[in-house]
CSV table of C-alpha atoms in Angstrom, one decimal:
chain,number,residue,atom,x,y,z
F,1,UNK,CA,17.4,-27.9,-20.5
F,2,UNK,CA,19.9,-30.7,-22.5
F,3,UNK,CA,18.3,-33.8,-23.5
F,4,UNK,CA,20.8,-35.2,-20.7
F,5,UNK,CA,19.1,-33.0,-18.1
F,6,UNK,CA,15.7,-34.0,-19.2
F,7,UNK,CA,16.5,-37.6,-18.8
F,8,UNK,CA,14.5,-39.8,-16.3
F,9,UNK,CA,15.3,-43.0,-13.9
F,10,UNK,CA,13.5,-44.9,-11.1
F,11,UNK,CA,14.8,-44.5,-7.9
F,12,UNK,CA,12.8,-47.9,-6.7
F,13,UNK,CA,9.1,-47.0,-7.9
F,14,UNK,CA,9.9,-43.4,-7.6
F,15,UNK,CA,11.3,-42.0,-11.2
F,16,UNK,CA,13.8,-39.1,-10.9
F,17,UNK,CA,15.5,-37.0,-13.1
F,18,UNK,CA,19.1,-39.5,-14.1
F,19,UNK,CA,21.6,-36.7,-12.6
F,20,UNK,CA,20.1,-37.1,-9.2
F,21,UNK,CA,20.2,-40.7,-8.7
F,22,UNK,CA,23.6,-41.6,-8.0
F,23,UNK,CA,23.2,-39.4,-5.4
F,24,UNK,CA,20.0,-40.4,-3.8
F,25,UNK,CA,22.1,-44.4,-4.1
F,26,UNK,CA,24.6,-43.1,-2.1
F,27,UNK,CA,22.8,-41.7,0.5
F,28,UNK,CA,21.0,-45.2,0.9
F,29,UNK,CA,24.4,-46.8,1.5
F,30,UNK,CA,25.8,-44.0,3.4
F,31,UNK,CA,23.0,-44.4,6.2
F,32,UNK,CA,23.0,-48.3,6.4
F,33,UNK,CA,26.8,-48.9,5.9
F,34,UNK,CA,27.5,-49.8,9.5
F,35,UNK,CA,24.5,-52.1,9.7
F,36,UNK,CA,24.9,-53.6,6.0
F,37,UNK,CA,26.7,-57.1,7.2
F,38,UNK,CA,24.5,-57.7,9.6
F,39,UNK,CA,21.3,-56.6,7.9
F,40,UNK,CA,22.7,-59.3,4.4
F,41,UNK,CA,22.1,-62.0,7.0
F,42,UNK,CA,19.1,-61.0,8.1
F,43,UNK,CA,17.8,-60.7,5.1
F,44,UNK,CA,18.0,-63.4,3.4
F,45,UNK,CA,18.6,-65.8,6.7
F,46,UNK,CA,22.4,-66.1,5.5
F,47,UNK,CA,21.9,-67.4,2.1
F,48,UNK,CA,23.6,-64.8,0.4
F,49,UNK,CA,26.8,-66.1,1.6
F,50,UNK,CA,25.8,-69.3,-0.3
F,51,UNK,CA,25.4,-67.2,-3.4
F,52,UNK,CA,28.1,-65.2,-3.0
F,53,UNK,CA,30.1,-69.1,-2.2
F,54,UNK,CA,28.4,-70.2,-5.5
F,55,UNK,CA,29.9,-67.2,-7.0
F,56,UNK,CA,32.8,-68.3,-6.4
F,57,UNK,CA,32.3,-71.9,-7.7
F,58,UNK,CA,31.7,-70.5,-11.2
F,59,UNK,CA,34.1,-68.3,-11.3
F,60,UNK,CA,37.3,-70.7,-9.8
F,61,UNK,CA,39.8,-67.6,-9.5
F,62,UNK,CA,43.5,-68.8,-10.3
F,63,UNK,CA,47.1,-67.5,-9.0
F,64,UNK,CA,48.4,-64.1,-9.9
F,65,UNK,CA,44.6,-62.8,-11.0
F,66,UNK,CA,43.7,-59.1,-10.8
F,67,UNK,CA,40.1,-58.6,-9.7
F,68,UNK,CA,38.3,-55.4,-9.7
F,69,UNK,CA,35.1,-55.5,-7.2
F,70,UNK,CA,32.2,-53.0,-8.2
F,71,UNK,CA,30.0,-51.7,-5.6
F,72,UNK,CA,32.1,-54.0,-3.3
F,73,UNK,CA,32.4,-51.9,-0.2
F,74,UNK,CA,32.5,-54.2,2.5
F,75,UNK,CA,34.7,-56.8,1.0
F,76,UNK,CA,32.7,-59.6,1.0
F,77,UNK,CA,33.7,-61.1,-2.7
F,78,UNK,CA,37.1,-59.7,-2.8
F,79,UNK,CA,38.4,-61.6,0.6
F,80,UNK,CA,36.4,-64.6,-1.0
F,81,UNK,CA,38.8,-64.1,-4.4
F,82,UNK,CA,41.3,-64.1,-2.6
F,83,UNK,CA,41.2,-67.1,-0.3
F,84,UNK,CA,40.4,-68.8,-3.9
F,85,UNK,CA,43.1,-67.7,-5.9
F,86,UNK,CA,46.1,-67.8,-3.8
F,87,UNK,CA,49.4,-66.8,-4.8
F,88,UNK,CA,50.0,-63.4,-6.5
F,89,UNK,CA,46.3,-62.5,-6.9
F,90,UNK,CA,45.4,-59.0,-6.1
F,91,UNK,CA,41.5,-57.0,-5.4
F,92,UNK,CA,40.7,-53.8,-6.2
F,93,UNK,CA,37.1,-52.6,-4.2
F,94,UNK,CA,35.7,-49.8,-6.0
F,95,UNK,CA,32.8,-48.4,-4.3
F,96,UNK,CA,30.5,-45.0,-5.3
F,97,UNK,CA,30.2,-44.4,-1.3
F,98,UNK,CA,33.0,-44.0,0.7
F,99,UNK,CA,31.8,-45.1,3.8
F,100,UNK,CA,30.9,-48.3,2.5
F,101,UNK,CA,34.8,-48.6,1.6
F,102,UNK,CA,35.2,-47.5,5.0
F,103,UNK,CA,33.3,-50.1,6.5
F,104,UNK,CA,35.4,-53.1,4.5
F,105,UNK,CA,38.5,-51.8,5.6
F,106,UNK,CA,37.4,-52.1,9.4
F,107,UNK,CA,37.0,-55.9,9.0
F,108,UNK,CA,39.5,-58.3,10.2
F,109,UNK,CA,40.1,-60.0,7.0
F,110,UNK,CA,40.9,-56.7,5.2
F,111,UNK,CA,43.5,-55.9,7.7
F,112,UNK,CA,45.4,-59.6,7.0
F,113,UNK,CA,45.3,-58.9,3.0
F,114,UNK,CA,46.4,-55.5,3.1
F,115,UNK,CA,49.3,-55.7,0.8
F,116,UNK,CA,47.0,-57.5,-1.8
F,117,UNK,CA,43.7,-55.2,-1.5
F,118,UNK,CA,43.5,-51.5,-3.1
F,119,UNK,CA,40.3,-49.5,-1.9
F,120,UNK,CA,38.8,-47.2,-4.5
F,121,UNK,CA,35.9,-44.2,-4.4
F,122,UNK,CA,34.7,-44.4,-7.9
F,123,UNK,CA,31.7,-44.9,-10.1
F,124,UNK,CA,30.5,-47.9,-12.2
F,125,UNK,CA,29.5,-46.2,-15.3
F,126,UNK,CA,32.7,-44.0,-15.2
F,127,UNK,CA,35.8,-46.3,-13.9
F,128,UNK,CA,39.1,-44.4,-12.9
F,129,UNK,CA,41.2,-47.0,-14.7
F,130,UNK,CA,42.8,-48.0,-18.1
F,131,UNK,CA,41.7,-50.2,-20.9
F,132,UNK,CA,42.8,-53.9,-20.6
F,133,UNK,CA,43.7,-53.5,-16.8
F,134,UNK,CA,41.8,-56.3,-14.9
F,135,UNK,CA,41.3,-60.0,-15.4
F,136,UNK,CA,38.3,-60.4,-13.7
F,137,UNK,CA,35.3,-57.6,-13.3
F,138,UNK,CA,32.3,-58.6,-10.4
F,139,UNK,CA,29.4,-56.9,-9.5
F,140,UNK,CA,27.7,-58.2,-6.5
F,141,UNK,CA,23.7,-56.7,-5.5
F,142,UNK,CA,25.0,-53.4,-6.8
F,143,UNK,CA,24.8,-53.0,-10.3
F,144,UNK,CA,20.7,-52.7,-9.6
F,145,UNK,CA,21.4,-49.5,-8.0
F,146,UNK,CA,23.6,-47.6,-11.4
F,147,UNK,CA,21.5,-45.3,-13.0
F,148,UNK,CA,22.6,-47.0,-16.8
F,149,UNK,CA,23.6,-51.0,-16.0
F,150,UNK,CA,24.4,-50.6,-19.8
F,151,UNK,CA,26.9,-48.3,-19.7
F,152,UNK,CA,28.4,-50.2,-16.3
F,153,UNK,CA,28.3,-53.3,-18.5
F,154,UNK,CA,30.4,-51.3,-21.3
F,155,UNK,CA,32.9,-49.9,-18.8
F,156,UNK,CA,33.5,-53.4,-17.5
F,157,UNK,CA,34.1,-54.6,-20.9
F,158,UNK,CA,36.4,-52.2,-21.5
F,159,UNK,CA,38.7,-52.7,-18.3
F,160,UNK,CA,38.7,-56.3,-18.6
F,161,UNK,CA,41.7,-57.6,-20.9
F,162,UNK,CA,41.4,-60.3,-23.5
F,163,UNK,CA,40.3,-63.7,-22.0
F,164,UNK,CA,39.2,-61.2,-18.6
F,165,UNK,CA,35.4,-62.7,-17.1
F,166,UNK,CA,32.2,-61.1,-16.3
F,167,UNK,CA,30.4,-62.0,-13.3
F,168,UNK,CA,27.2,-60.5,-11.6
F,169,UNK,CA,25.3,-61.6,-8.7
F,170,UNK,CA,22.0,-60.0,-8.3
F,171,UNK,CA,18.8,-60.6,-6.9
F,172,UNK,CA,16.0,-61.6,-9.8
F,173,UNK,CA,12.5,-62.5,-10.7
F,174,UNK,CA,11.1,-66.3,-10.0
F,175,UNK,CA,10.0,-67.7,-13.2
F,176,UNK,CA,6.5,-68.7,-10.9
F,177,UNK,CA,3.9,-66.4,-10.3
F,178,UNK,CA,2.7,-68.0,-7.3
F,179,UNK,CA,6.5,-68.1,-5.7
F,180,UNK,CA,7.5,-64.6,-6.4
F,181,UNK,CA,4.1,-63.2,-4.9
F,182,UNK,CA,4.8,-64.9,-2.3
F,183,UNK,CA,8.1,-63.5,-2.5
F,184,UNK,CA,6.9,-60.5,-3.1
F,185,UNK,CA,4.5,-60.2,0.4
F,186,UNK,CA,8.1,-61.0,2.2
F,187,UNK,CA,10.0,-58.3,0.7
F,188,UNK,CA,7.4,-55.7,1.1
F,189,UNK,CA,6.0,-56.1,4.7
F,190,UNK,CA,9.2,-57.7,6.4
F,191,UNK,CA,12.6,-56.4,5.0
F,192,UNK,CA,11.3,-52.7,5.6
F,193,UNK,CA,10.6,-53.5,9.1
F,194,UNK,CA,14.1,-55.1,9.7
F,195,UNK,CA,15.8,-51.8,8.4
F,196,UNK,CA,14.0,-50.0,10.8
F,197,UNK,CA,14.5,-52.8,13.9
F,198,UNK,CA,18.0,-53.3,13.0
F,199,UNK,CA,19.5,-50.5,11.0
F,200,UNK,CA,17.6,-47.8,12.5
F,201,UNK,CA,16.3,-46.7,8.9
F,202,UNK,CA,12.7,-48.3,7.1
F,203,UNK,CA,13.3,-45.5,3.9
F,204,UNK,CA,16.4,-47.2,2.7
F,205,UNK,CA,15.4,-50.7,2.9
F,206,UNK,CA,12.2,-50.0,1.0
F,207,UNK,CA,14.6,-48.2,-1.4
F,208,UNK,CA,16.3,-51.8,-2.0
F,209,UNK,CA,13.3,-54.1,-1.9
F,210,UNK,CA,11.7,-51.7,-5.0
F,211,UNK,CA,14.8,-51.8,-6.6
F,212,UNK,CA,14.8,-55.3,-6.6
F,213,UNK,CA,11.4,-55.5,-8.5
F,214,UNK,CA,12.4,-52.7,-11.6
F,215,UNK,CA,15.6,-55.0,-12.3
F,216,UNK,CA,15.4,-56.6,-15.2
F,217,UNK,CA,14.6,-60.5,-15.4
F,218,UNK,CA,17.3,-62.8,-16.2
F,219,UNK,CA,17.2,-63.3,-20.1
F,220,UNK,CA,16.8,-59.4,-20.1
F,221,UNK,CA,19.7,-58.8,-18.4
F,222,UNK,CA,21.4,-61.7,-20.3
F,223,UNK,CA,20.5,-59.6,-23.7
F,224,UNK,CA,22.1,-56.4,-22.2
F,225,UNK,CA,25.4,-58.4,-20.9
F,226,UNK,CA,25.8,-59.9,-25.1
F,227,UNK,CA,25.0,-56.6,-26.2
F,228,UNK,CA,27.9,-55.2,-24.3
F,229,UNK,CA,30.2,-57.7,-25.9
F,230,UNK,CA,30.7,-60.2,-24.2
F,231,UNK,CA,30.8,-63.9,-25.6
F,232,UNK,CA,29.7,-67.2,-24.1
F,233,UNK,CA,27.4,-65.0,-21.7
F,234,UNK,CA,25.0,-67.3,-19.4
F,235,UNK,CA,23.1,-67.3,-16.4
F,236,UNK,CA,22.2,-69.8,-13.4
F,237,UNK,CA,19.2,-69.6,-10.8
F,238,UNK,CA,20.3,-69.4,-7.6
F,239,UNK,CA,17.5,-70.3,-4.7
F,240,UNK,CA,14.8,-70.8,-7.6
F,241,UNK,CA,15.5,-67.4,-9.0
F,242,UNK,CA,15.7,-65.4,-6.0
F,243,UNK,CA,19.2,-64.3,-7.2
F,244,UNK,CA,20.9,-64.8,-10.4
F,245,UNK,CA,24.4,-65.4,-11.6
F,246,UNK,CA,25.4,-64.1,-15.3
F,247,UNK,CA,28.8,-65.0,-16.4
F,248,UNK,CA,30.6,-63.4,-19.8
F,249,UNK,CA,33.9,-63.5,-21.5
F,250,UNK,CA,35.8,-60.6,-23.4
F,251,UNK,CA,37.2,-62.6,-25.7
C-alpha cells in the first residue's frame, strides 16, 4: 500500500480512506439532486438566496467576464453572474456529479442563457482547463465536500488569470458558544428529518449537516486561501457566522 492509498479523510464524522470520498460526495448529490432547490430553502428558511445575493454584492461582476462555477450544478450563482454582468459575460458550471449538472440545465433560466452557459463534469482538485483561463473562480457550499480544499484552492489559483477573484460561500462556525449550540441542536435533530420528509433520504442530509461542523472556521480557512496565493484575501459573516464569504485576488 502507497502512502497515497494509506491516506485518510472524514466523510462528515466518519473518516475514510481519501480515494473513496469523492465517491461517497457524489453519491450524496446524486440521491438529493432533484430535491436540492427545494430542500436550500427549506433549510435555511430561504436565506441562502440572501447569501448567495450578498455574494454577489461583493463580487459586482462586470461586462465581457468569464466565470467558472465549482460544484455549481444547479445554477444558482452562475444565472446570478450573469444577470450582474451583462454584456459579453460568459459561465462555466463545473460540477463532480452529473446529475446535479443535469438538474441546472432543466431550469428555466438555463434554457434563456444557453448561448452564454457551458456545463462541465469535472473535479475541483483536478480542473479540465488551462492556466490563466477564467476571470472569476466561485465556490458556493461545495468546497466542504472536496477531499483536499487545499489543493481546490491551488487549482483555482491556477485557472484564474492575473487580476482574476476568489470567492467562496460556505457555511461556518459562530464565533458564540451559546449561538452555535443552539445552532448546533437545529442542524442535528431538524435538517435530517427534512431530508427524509422532503427528499426522501435522512443519510445524505446528516452527511451535510456533519460536514458542516469538520469545516474549518473562518480565519482557518482564510490562512489556507493566502497560503494558496492569493492577495488581499478577507472574509465577511453572513447571518452572524452561519455562512461565510472569503474573497482573494491573483494578483
Amino acid at each position: 500500500m502507497t502512502e497515497q492509498d494509506d491516506r485518510r479523510t472524514h466523510f462528515g464524522f466518519t473518516e475514510v480512506p481519501e480515494a473513496e470520498k469523492a465517491g461517497r460526495v457524489r453519491g450524496v448529490f446524486t440521491s438529493v439532486a432533484s430535491k436540492y432547490d427545494v430542500m436550500n430553502d427549506a433549510m435555511s428558511m430561504g436565506i441562502h438566496r440572501l447569501w448567495k445575493d450578498a455574494m454577489m454584492d461583493w463580487l459586482a461582476p462586470r461586462p465581457g467576464q468569464y466565470l467558472l462555477d465549482v460544484a455549481g450544478g444547479t445554477g444558482d450563482i452562475a444565472f446570478r453572474f450573469l444577470d450582474r454582468a451583462g454584456t459579453g459575460a460568459r459561465a462555466c458550471v463545473l460540477d463532480l456529479t452529473e446529475s446535479m449538472l443535469v438538474a441546472g440545465r432543466q431550469r428555466a433560466e438555463a434554457t434563456e442563457r444557453a448561448d452564454a452557459l457551458d456545463w462541465v463534469v469535472g473535479d475541483a482538485m483536478a480542473l479540465p482547463f488551462p492556466d490563466n483561463s477564467f476571470d472569476v473562480y466561485t465556490v458556493s457550499f461545495g468546497i466542504r465536500n472536496v477531499t483536499r480544499p487545499e489543493v481546490a484552492l491551488a487549482e483555482a489559483f491556477r485557472v484564474l488569470r492575473p487580476g482574476g477573484r476568489l470567492m467562496v460561500l460556505e457555511f461556518s462556525q459562530i464565533p458564540n458558544d451559546l449561538m452555535q449550540k443552539i445552532y448546533d441542536l437545529y442542524s442535528f435533530n431538524i435538517i435530517p428529518r427534512m431530508g427524509q420528509a422532503i427528499a426522501g433520504d435522512r443519510d445524505s442530509y446528516q452527511y451535510l449537516v456533519e460536514s458542516i461542523r469538520r469545516f474549518p472556521d473562518q480565519e482557518t480557512f482564510l490562512g489556507m486561501v493566502r497560503d494558496a496565493g492569493f492577495e488581499q484575501a478577507k472574509y465577511r459573516n453572513l447571518s452572524m457566522g452561519i455562512a461565510c464569504l472569503h474573497s482573494g485576488w491573483k494578483l
